[in-house]
Tab-separated table of N, CA and C in Angstrom:
chain	number	residue	atom	x	y	z
A	19	MET	N	21.158	122.498	184.284
A	19	MET	CA	20.911	122.473	185.711
A	19	MET	C	22.243	122.686	186.419
A	20	ALA	N	22.264	123.597	187.339
A	20	ALA	CA	23.473	123.922	188.079
A	20	ALA	C	23.768	122.842	189.116
A	21	VAL	N	25.048	122.621	189.320
A	21	VAL	CA	25.477	121.646	190.321
A	21	VAL	C	25.329	122.284	191.698
A	22	PRO	N	24.659	121.620	192.623
A	22	PRO	CA	24.464	122.211	193.949
A	22	PRO	C	25.782	122.286	194.720
A	23	GLU	N	25.880	123.301	195.540
A	23	GLU	CA	27.044	123.433	196.412
A	23	GLU	C	26.897	122.432	197.554
A	24	LEU	N	27.926	121.633	197.777
A	24	LEU	CA	27.886	120.633	198.838
A	24	LEU	C	28.896	120.971	199.919
A	25	SER	N	28.548	120.645	201.128
A	25	SER	CA	29.511	120.796	202.215
A	25	SER	C	30.577	119.724	202.029
A	26	ASP	N	31.671	119.868	202.723
A	26	ASP	CA	32.742	118.874	202.618
A	26	ASP	C	32.253	117.488	203.019
A	27	ASP	N	31.457	117.420	204.071
A	27	ASP	CA	30.932	116.124	204.516
A	27	ASP	C	29.993	115.514	203.480
A	28	ALA	N	29.125	116.344	202.902
A	28	ALA	CA	28.185	115.848	201.892
A	28	ALA	C	28.935	115.381	200.648
A	29	ARG	N	29.953	116.142	200.244
A	29	ARG	CA	30.759	115.765	199.078
A	29	ARG	C	31.480	114.443	199.337
A	30	ARG	N	32.056	114.312	200.513
A	30	ARG	CA	32.773	113.087	200.879
A	30	ARG	C	31.820	111.882	200.880
A	31	ALA	N	30.617	112.077	201.429
A	31	ALA	CA	29.623	110.997	201.466
A	31	ALA	C	29.194	110.606	200.051
A	32	ALA	N	29.013	111.598	199.178
A	32	ALA	CA	28.621	111.310	197.793
A	32	ALA	C	29.724	110.552	197.062
A	33	LEU	N	30.970	110.941	197.296
A	33	LEU	CA	32.099	110.244	196.666
A	33	LEU	C	32.200	108.803	197.150
A	34	GLU	N	31.987	108.597	198.437
A	34	GLU	CA	32.029	107.235	198.991
A	34	GLU	C	30.897	106.381	198.426
A	35	LYS	N	29.712	106.977	198.295
A	35	LYS	CA	28.569	106.244	197.742
A	35	LYS	C	28.831	105.867	196.282
A	36	ALA	N	29.390	106.784	195.516
A	36	ALA	CA	29.697	106.509	194.109
A	36	ALA	C	30.766	105.431	193.982
A	37	ALA	N	31.779	105.488	194.828
A	37	ALA	CA	32.838	104.472	194.792
A	37	ALA	C	32.281	103.099	195.160
A	38	ALA	N	31.395	103.062	196.143
A	38	ALA	CA	30.779	101.790	196.541
A	38	ALA	C	29.940	101.223	195.398
A	39	ALA	N	29.210	102.084	194.700
A	39	ALA	CA	28.397	101.632	193.563
A	39	ALA	C	29.286	101.075	192.456
A	40	ARG	N	30.417	101.726	192.195
A	40	ARG	CA	31.346	101.219	191.167
A	40	ARG	C	31.905	99.864	191.556
A	41	ARG	N	32.212	99.679	192.846
A	41	ARG	CA	32.728	98.376	193.303
A	41	ARG	C	31.680	97.280	193.138
A	42	VAL	N	30.445	97.575	193.508
A	42	VAL	CA	29.357	96.594	193.373
A	42	VAL	C	29.156	96.251	191.902
A	43	ARG	N	29.116	97.269	191.048
A	43	ARG	CA	28.914	97.054	189.615
A	43	ARG	C	30.041	96.209	189.036
A	44	ALA	N	31.269	96.512	189.413
A	44	ALA	CA	32.420	95.749	188.916
A	44	ALA	C	32.365	94.300	189.390
A	45	ALA	N	31.976	94.086	190.635
A	45	ALA	CA	31.892	92.720	191.170
A	45	ALA	C	30.810	91.918	190.450
A	46	LEU	N	29.671	92.533	190.194
A	46	LEU	CA	28.590	91.835	189.495
A	46	LEU	C	28.988	91.497	188.062
A	47	LYS	N	29.659	92.437	187.393
A	47	LYS	CA	30.104	92.158	186.023
A	47	LYS	C	31.156	91.054	186.018
A	48	GLN	N	32.007	91.025	187.036
A	48	GLN	CA	33.007	89.956	187.134
A	48	GLN	C	32.333	88.605	187.365
A	49	GLN	N	31.291	88.569	188.178
A	49	GLN	CA	30.552	87.322	188.411
A	49	GLN	C	29.910	86.829	187.115
A	50	LEU	N	29.406	87.739	186.305
A	50	LEU	CA	28.844	87.367	185.005
A	50	LEU	C	29.946	86.827	184.104
A	51	ARG	N	31.074	87.504	184.100
A	51	ARG	CA	32.220	87.091	183.283
A	51	ARG	C	32.717	85.707	183.692
A	52	ASP	N	32.719	85.433	184.994
A	52	ASP	CA	33.224	84.155	185.513
A	52	ASP	C	32.189	83.036	185.445
A	53	GLY	N	30.966	83.359	185.060
A	53	GLY	CA	29.924	82.343	184.964
A	53	GLY	C	29.210	82.064	186.275
A	54	GLU	N	29.478	82.865	187.302
A	54	GLU	CA	28.794	82.691	188.588
A	54	GLU	C	27.349	83.183	188.514
A	55	LEU	N	27.094	84.121	187.609
A	55	LEU	CA	25.746	84.629	187.350
A	55	LEU	C	25.453	84.452	185.867
A	56	THR	N	24.202	84.204	185.531
A	56	THR	CA	23.816	84.131	184.126
A	56	THR	C	23.287	85.490	183.692
A	57	LEU	N	23.230	85.689	182.389
A	57	LEU	CA	22.669	86.937	181.878
A	57	LEU	C	21.223	87.092	182.341
A	58	GLU	N	20.491	86.002	182.348
A	58	GLU	CA	19.089	86.060	182.780
A	58	GLU	C	18.981	86.527	184.231
A	59	GLU	N	19.843	86.016	185.111
A	59	GLU	CA	19.812	86.436	186.522
A	59	GLU	C	20.120	87.921	186.649
A	60	VAL	N	21.129	88.380	185.908
A	60	VAL	CA	21.524	89.787	185.970
A	60	VAL	C	20.376	90.676	185.488
A	61	VAL	N	19.782	90.309	184.358
A	61	VAL	CA	18.691	91.116	183.802
A	61	VAL	C	17.484	91.122	184.734
A	62	ARG	N	17.106	89.982	185.249
A	62	ARG	CA	15.937	89.908	186.146
A	62	ARG	C	16.170	90.727	187.422
A	63	ARG	N	17.366	90.609	187.994
A	63	ARG	CA	17.664	91.378	189.213
A	63	ARG	C	17.687	92.871	188.927
A	64	GLY	N	18.206	93.251	187.759
A	64	GLY	CA	18.264	94.666	187.405
A	64	GLY	C	16.901	95.267	187.122
A	65	ARG	N	15.990	94.467	186.598
A	65	ARG	CA	14.647	94.958	186.279
A	65	ARG	C	13.750	95.016	187.503
A	66	ASP	N	14.024	94.196	188.499
A	66	ASP	CA	13.188	94.148	189.703
A	66	ASP	C	14.086	94.172	190.939
A	67	PRO	N	14.694	95.344	191.221
A	67	PRO	CA	15.653	95.415	192.327
A	67	PRO	C	15.003	95.227	193.692
A	68	ARG	N	15.612	94.353	194.496
A	68	ARG	CA	15.095	94.089	195.844
A	68	ARG	C	16.133	94.394	196.926
A	69	THR	N	17.403	94.467	196.537
A	69	THR	CA	18.469	94.762	197.494
A	69	THR	C	19.232	95.995	197.015
A	70	GLU	N	20.089	96.528	197.867
A	70	GLU	CA	20.925	97.665	197.475
A	70	GLU	C	21.798	97.296	196.279
A	71	GLU	N	22.303	96.068	196.285
A	71	GLU	CA	23.133	95.584	195.180
A	71	GLU	C	22.328	95.582	193.881
A	72	ASP	N	21.087	95.151	193.957
A	72	ASP	CA	20.220	95.113	192.777
A	72	ASP	C	19.886	96.516	192.278
A	73	ILE	N	19.765	97.464	193.193
A	73	ILE	CA	19.485	98.845	192.796
A	73	ILE	C	20.648	99.395	191.986
A	74	VAL	N	21.869	99.113	192.420
A	74	VAL	CA	23.049	99.529	191.655
A	74	VAL	C	23.026	98.853	190.290
A	75	LEU	N	22.715	97.568	190.272
A	75	LEU	CA	22.658	96.811	189.027
A	75	LEU	C	21.603	97.390	188.087
A	76	SER	N	20.480	97.825	188.613
A	76	SER	CA	19.398	98.358	187.779
A	76	SER	C	19.814	99.624	187.043
A	77	LYS	N	20.817	100.323	187.562
A	77	LYS	CA	21.289	101.561	186.945
A	77	LYS	C	22.436	101.320	185.970
A	78	THR	N	22.783	100.059	185.739
A	78	THR	CA	23.874	99.696	184.840
A	78	THR	C	23.364	99.645	183.408
A	79	LYS	N	24.157	100.166	182.489
A	79	LYS	CA	23.766	100.139	181.081
A	79	LYS	C	23.784	98.714	180.552
A	80	VAL	N	22.835	98.422	179.677
A	80	VAL	CA	22.743	97.100	179.061
A	80	VAL	C	24.036	96.790	178.311
A	81	SER	N	24.594	97.778	177.622
A	81	SER	CA	25.826	97.553	176.857
A	81	SER	C	26.970	97.122	177.769
A	82	ALA	N	27.074	97.702	178.954
A	82	ALA	CA	28.142	97.324	179.888
A	82	ALA	C	27.972	95.885	180.356
A	83	VAL	N	26.733	95.475	180.559
A	83	VAL	CA	26.465	94.091	180.974
A	83	VAL	C	26.844	93.135	179.849
A	84	LEU	N	26.425	93.453	178.623
A	84	LEU	CA	26.737	92.572	177.493
A	84	LEU	C	28.240	92.453	177.274
A	85	GLU	N	28.953	93.557	177.429
A	85	GLU	CA	30.402	93.540	177.244
A	85	GLU	C	31.109	92.723	178.321
A	86	SER	N	30.423	92.419	179.396
A	86	SER	CA	30.998	91.597	180.467
A	86	SER	C	30.944	90.114	180.139
A	87	ILE	N	30.163	89.752	179.137
A	87	ILE	CA	30.076	88.348	178.726
A	87	ILE	C	31.347	88.008	177.960
A	88	PRO	N	31.987	86.890	178.281
A	88	PRO	CA	33.219	86.526	177.573
A	88	PRO	C	33.029	86.510	176.056
A	89	ARG	N	33.985	87.050	175.359
A	89	ARG	CA	34.065	87.129	173.897
A	89	ARG	C	33.007	88.030	173.276
A	90	ILE	N	32.391	88.875	174.084
A	90	ILE	CA	31.463	89.883	173.560
A	90	ILE	C	32.116	91.236	173.808
A	91	GLY	N	32.489	91.895	172.732
A	91	GLY	CA	33.116	93.206	172.846
A	91	GLY	C	32.126	94.317	172.555
A	92	LYS	N	32.668	95.529	172.429
A	92	LYS	CA	31.822	96.693	172.189
A	92	LYS	C	31.057	96.579	170.876
A	93	LYS	N	31.739	96.118	169.825
A	93	LYS	CA	31.080	96.027	168.517
A	93	LYS	C	29.927	95.035	168.536
A	94	THR	N	30.163	93.863	169.088
A	94	THR	CA	29.115	92.844	169.132
A	94	THR	C	27.958	93.306	170.012
A	95	ALA	N	28.279	93.915	171.144
A	95	ALA	CA	27.227	94.409	172.040
A	95	ALA	C	26.395	95.477	171.337
A	96	ARG	N	27.066	96.415	170.676
A	96	ARG	CA	26.361	97.498	169.987
A	96	ARG	C	25.489	96.945	168.853
A	97	ARG	N	26.055	96.034	168.065
A	97	ARG	CA	25.314	95.440	166.941
A	97	ARG	C	24.091	94.669	167.451
A	98	THR	N	24.289	93.915	168.501
A	98	THR	CA	23.192	93.142	169.084
A	98	THR	C	22.076	94.066	169.551
A	99	MET	N	22.452	95.124	170.235
A	99	MET	CA	21.446	96.058	170.741
A	99	MET	C	20.700	96.735	169.593
A	100	GLU	N	21.413	97.063	168.508
A	100	GLU	CA	20.750	97.650	167.340
A	100	GLU	C	19.733	96.676	166.757
A	101	LEU	N	20.152	95.427	166.581
A	101	LEU	CA	19.268	94.419	165.995
A	101	LEU	C	18.044	94.148	166.874
A	102	LEU	N	18.210	94.295	168.175
A	102	LEU	CA	17.106	94.045	169.106
A	102	LEU	C	16.315	95.314	169.418
A	103	ASP	N	16.690	96.416	168.759
A	103	ASP	CA	16.012	97.697	168.949
A	103	ASP	C	16.068	98.159	170.404
A	104	ILE	N	17.289	98.093	170.974
A	104	ILE	CA	17.532	98.575	172.336
A	104	ILE	C	18.484	99.760	172.229
A	105	SER	N	18.104	100.884	172.767
A	105	SER	CA	18.915	102.090	172.717
A	105	SER	C	20.248	101.885	173.436
A	106	GLU	N	21.307	102.548	172.913
A	106	GLU	CA	22.633	102.446	173.540
A	106	GLU	C	22.630	102.964	174.971
A	107	SER	N	21.743	103.897	175.260
A	107	SER	CA	21.717	104.502	176.597
A	107	SER	C	20.805	103.754	177.574
A	108	ARG	N	20.187	102.684	177.123
A	108	ARG	CA	19.227	101.946	177.957
A	108	ARG	C	19.923	101.290	179.142
A	109	ARG	N	19.309	101.387	180.289
A	109	ARG	CA	19.791	100.731	181.502
A	109	ARG	C	18.906	99.522	181.782
A	110	LEU	N	19.393	98.598	182.593
A	110	LEU	CA	18.641	97.370	182.853
A	110	LEU	C	17.232	97.655	183.350
A	111	ARG	N	17.116	98.604	184.247
A	111	ARG	CA	15.816	98.941	184.832
A	111	ARG	C	14.826	99.393	183.755
A	112	GLY	N	15.320	99.959	182.661
A	112	GLY	CA	14.460	100.513	181.626
A	112	GLY	C	14.087	99.555	180.509
A	113	LEU	N	14.550	98.314	180.580
A	113	LEU	CA	14.204	97.349	179.537
A	113	LEU	C	12.722	96.980	179.613
A	114	GLY	N	12.081	96.930	178.458
A	114	GLY	CA	10.692	96.490	178.405
A	114	GLY	C	10.620	94.972	178.393
A	115	ASP	N	9.421	94.449	178.536
A	115	ASP	CA	9.225	92.997	178.555
A	115	ASP	C	9.686	92.348	177.254
A	116	LYS	N	9.304	92.931	176.124
A	116	LYS	CA	9.678	92.351	174.830
A	116	LYS	C	11.179	92.473	174.589
A	117	GLN	N	11.773	93.600	174.978
A	117	GLN	CA	13.221	93.765	174.831
A	117	GLN	C	13.953	92.724	175.665
A	118	THR	N	13.487	92.505	176.880
A	118	THR	CA	14.106	91.516	177.761
A	118	THR	C	14.003	90.129	177.151
A	119	GLU	N	12.832	89.802	176.665
A	119	GLU	CA	12.604	88.485	176.064
A	119	GLU	C	13.526	88.272	174.863
A	120	ARG	N	13.607	89.272	173.976
A	120	ARG	CA	14.461	89.145	172.782
A	120	ARG	C	15.933	89.060	173.164
A	121	LEU	N	16.335	89.837	174.160
A	121	LEU	CA	17.728	89.825	174.597
A	121	LEU	C	18.115	88.456	175.144
A	122	LEU	N	17.276	87.898	175.989
A	122	LEU	CA	17.577	86.592	176.579
A	122	LEU	C	17.530	85.485	175.529
A	123	GLU	N	16.645	85.603	174.543
A	123	GLU	CA	16.611	84.626	173.451
A	123	GLU	C	17.880	84.710	172.614
A	124	ALA	N	18.332	85.931	172.341
A	124	ALA	CA	19.529	86.125	171.521
A	124	ALA	C	20.764	85.545	172.196
A	125	PHE	N	20.801	85.611	173.524
A	125	PHE	CA	21.953	85.111	174.267
A	125	PHE	C	21.604	83.815	174.985
A	126	ASP	N	20.843	82.967	174.325
A	126	ASP	CA	20.455	81.688	174.923
A	126	ASP	C	21.693	80.891	175.305
A	127	GLY	N	22.702	80.939	174.467
A	127	GLY	CA	24.010	80.367	174.798
A	127	GLY	C	24.867	81.520	175.271
A	128	LYS	N	26.146	81.464	174.996
A	128	LYS	CA	27.042	82.544	175.403
A	128	LYS	C	27.113	83.648	174.352
A	129	ARG	N	26.943	83.292	173.068
A	129	ARG	CA	27.069	84.272	171.993
A	129	ARG	C	25.703	84.526	171.370
A	130	PRO	N	25.533	85.680	170.726
A	130	PRO	CA	24.251	85.949	170.073
A	130	PRO	C	23.937	84.859	169.051
A	131	THR	N	22.679	84.508	168.911
A	131	THR	CA	22.293	83.400	168.044
A	131	THR	C	21.807	83.858	166.683
A	132	PHE	N	22.176	85.061	166.252
A	132	PHE	CA	21.750	85.489	164.924
A	132	PHE	C	22.945	85.721	164.046
Protein backbone atom coordinates (compact mmCIF):
# COMPACT_ATOMS: atom_id res chain seq x y z
CA MET A 1 0.00 0.00 0.00
CA ALA A 2 1.42 3.35 -1.02
CA VAL A 3 1.90 6.06 1.56
CA PRO A 4 -0.52 8.92 0.88
CA GLU A 5 0.84 12.34 0.09
CA LEU A 6 0.14 14.67 3.01
CA SER A 7 0.11 18.42 3.13
CA ASP A 8 2.54 20.04 5.52
CA ASP A 9 -0.27 20.75 7.98
CA ALA A 10 -1.58 17.18 7.81
CA ARG A 11 1.93 15.77 8.26
CA ARG A 12 2.57 18.06 11.23
CA ALA A 13 -0.76 17.06 12.82
CA ALA A 14 0.01 13.35 12.32
CA LEU A 15 3.45 13.77 13.90
CA GLU A 16 1.96 15.60 16.88
CA LYS A 17 -0.69 12.90 17.32
CA ALA A 18 1.95 10.15 17.20
CA ALA A 19 4.17 11.97 19.70
CA ALA A 20 1.21 12.44 22.05
CA ALA A 21 0.39 8.72 21.81
CA ARG A 22 4.01 7.83 22.65
CA ARG A 23 3.92 10.13 25.69
CA VAL A 24 0.66 8.59 26.94
CA ARG A 25 1.99 5.06 26.38
CA ALA A 26 5.23 5.86 28.20
CA ALA A 27 3.36 7.42 31.13
CA LEU A 28 1.06 4.41 31.49
CA LYS A 29 3.98 1.99 31.37
CA GLN A 30 5.77 4.08 34.00
CA GLN A 31 2.68 3.96 36.24
CA LEU A 32 2.67 0.16 35.90
CA ARG A 33 6.39 0.06 36.67
CA ASP A 34 5.91 2.28 39.75
CA GLY A 35 2.98 0.21 41.03
CA GLU A 36 0.42 3.00 40.54
CA LEU A 37 -1.48 0.71 38.15
CA THR A 38 -1.83 -3.06 38.32
CA LEU A 39 -1.48 -5.37 35.35
CA GLU A 40 -5.17 -6.18 35.68
CA GLU A 41 -6.13 -2.48 35.45
CA VAL A 42 -3.92 -1.98 32.40
CA VAL A 43 -5.30 -5.06 30.63
CA ARG A 44 -8.94 -4.25 31.42
CA ARG A 45 -8.57 -0.63 30.26
CA GLY A 46 -6.80 -1.74 27.09
CA ARG A 47 -9.47 -4.31 26.24
CA ASP A 48 -12.39 -1.93 26.85
CA PRO A 49 -11.19 1.59 26.00
CA ARG A 50 -13.42 4.40 27.25
CA THR A 51 -11.07 7.40 27.12
CA GLU A 52 -8.49 8.68 24.63
CA GLU A 53 -5.80 7.42 27.00
CA ASP A 54 -7.38 3.96 27.00
CA ILE A 55 -7.54 3.94 23.20
CA VAL A 56 -3.79 4.52 23.06
CA LEU A 57 -3.33 1.79 25.66
CA SER A 58 -5.47 -0.63 23.62
CA LYS A 59 -3.00 -0.31 20.73
CA THR A 60 -0.02 -1.22 22.95
CA LYS A 61 1.60 -4.60 22.46
CA VAL A 62 1.18 -7.09 25.29
CA SER A 63 4.95 -7.69 25.30
CA ALA A 64 5.64 -3.98 25.90
CA VAL A 65 3.24 -3.98 28.85
CA LEU A 66 4.82 -7.10 30.36
CA GLU A 67 8.31 -5.66 29.97
CA SER A 68 7.15 -2.65 32.01
CA ILE A 69 6.67 -4.86 35.06
CA PRO A 70 9.73 -4.66 37.33
CA ARG A 71 12.18 -7.55 36.83
CA ILE A 72 10.39 -8.77 33.71
CA GLY A 73 12.61 -8.44 30.67
CA LYS A 74 12.22 -9.33 27.02
CA LYS A 75 13.10 -13.00 27.53
CA THR A 76 10.66 -13.54 30.38
CA ALA A 77 7.91 -11.64 28.57
CA ARG A 78 8.46 -13.62 25.37
CA ARG A 79 8.60 -16.97 27.21
CA THR A 80 5.47 -16.15 29.18
CA MET A 81 3.57 -15.20 26.05
CA GLU A 82 4.67 -18.43 24.34
CA LEU A 83 3.52 -20.53 27.29
CA LEU A 84 0.18 -18.71 27.36
CA ASP A 85 -0.24 -19.05 23.58
CA ILE A 86 -0.27 -15.28 22.98
CA SER A 87 1.26 -14.07 19.72
CA GLU A 88 4.24 -11.69 19.94
CA SER A 89 2.35 -9.19 17.80
CA ARG A 90 -0.80 -9.25 19.96
CA ARG A 91 -2.03 -5.91 21.27
CA LEU A 92 -4.09 -5.46 24.43
CA ARG A 93 -7.27 -4.79 22.47
CA GLY A 94 -6.84 -8.14 20.68
CA LEU A 95 -6.57 -10.36 23.74
CA GLY A 96 -9.30 -12.97 24.05
CA ASP A 97 -11.13 -13.74 27.27
CA LYS A 98 -9.17 -16.94 27.95
CA GLN A 99 -5.84 -15.29 27.09
CA THR A 100 -6.65 -12.44 29.48
CA GLU A 101 -7.63 -14.85 32.23
CA ARG A 102 -4.45 -16.93 31.83
CA LEU A 103 -2.26 -13.83 31.67
CA LEU A 104 -3.70 -12.36 34.86
CA GLU A 105 -3.44 -15.74 36.63
CA ALA A 106 0.20 -16.09 35.58
CA PHE A 107 1.01 -12.64 36.97
CA ASP A 108 -1.07 -12.97 40.13
CA GLY A 109 1.96 -11.63 41.98
CA LYS A 110 4.68 -9.60 40.30
CA ARG A 111 6.44 -12.52 38.56
CA PRO A 112 5.01 -15.34 36.46
CA THR A 113 3.83 -18.21 38.66
CA PHE A 114 5.01 -21.08 36.48
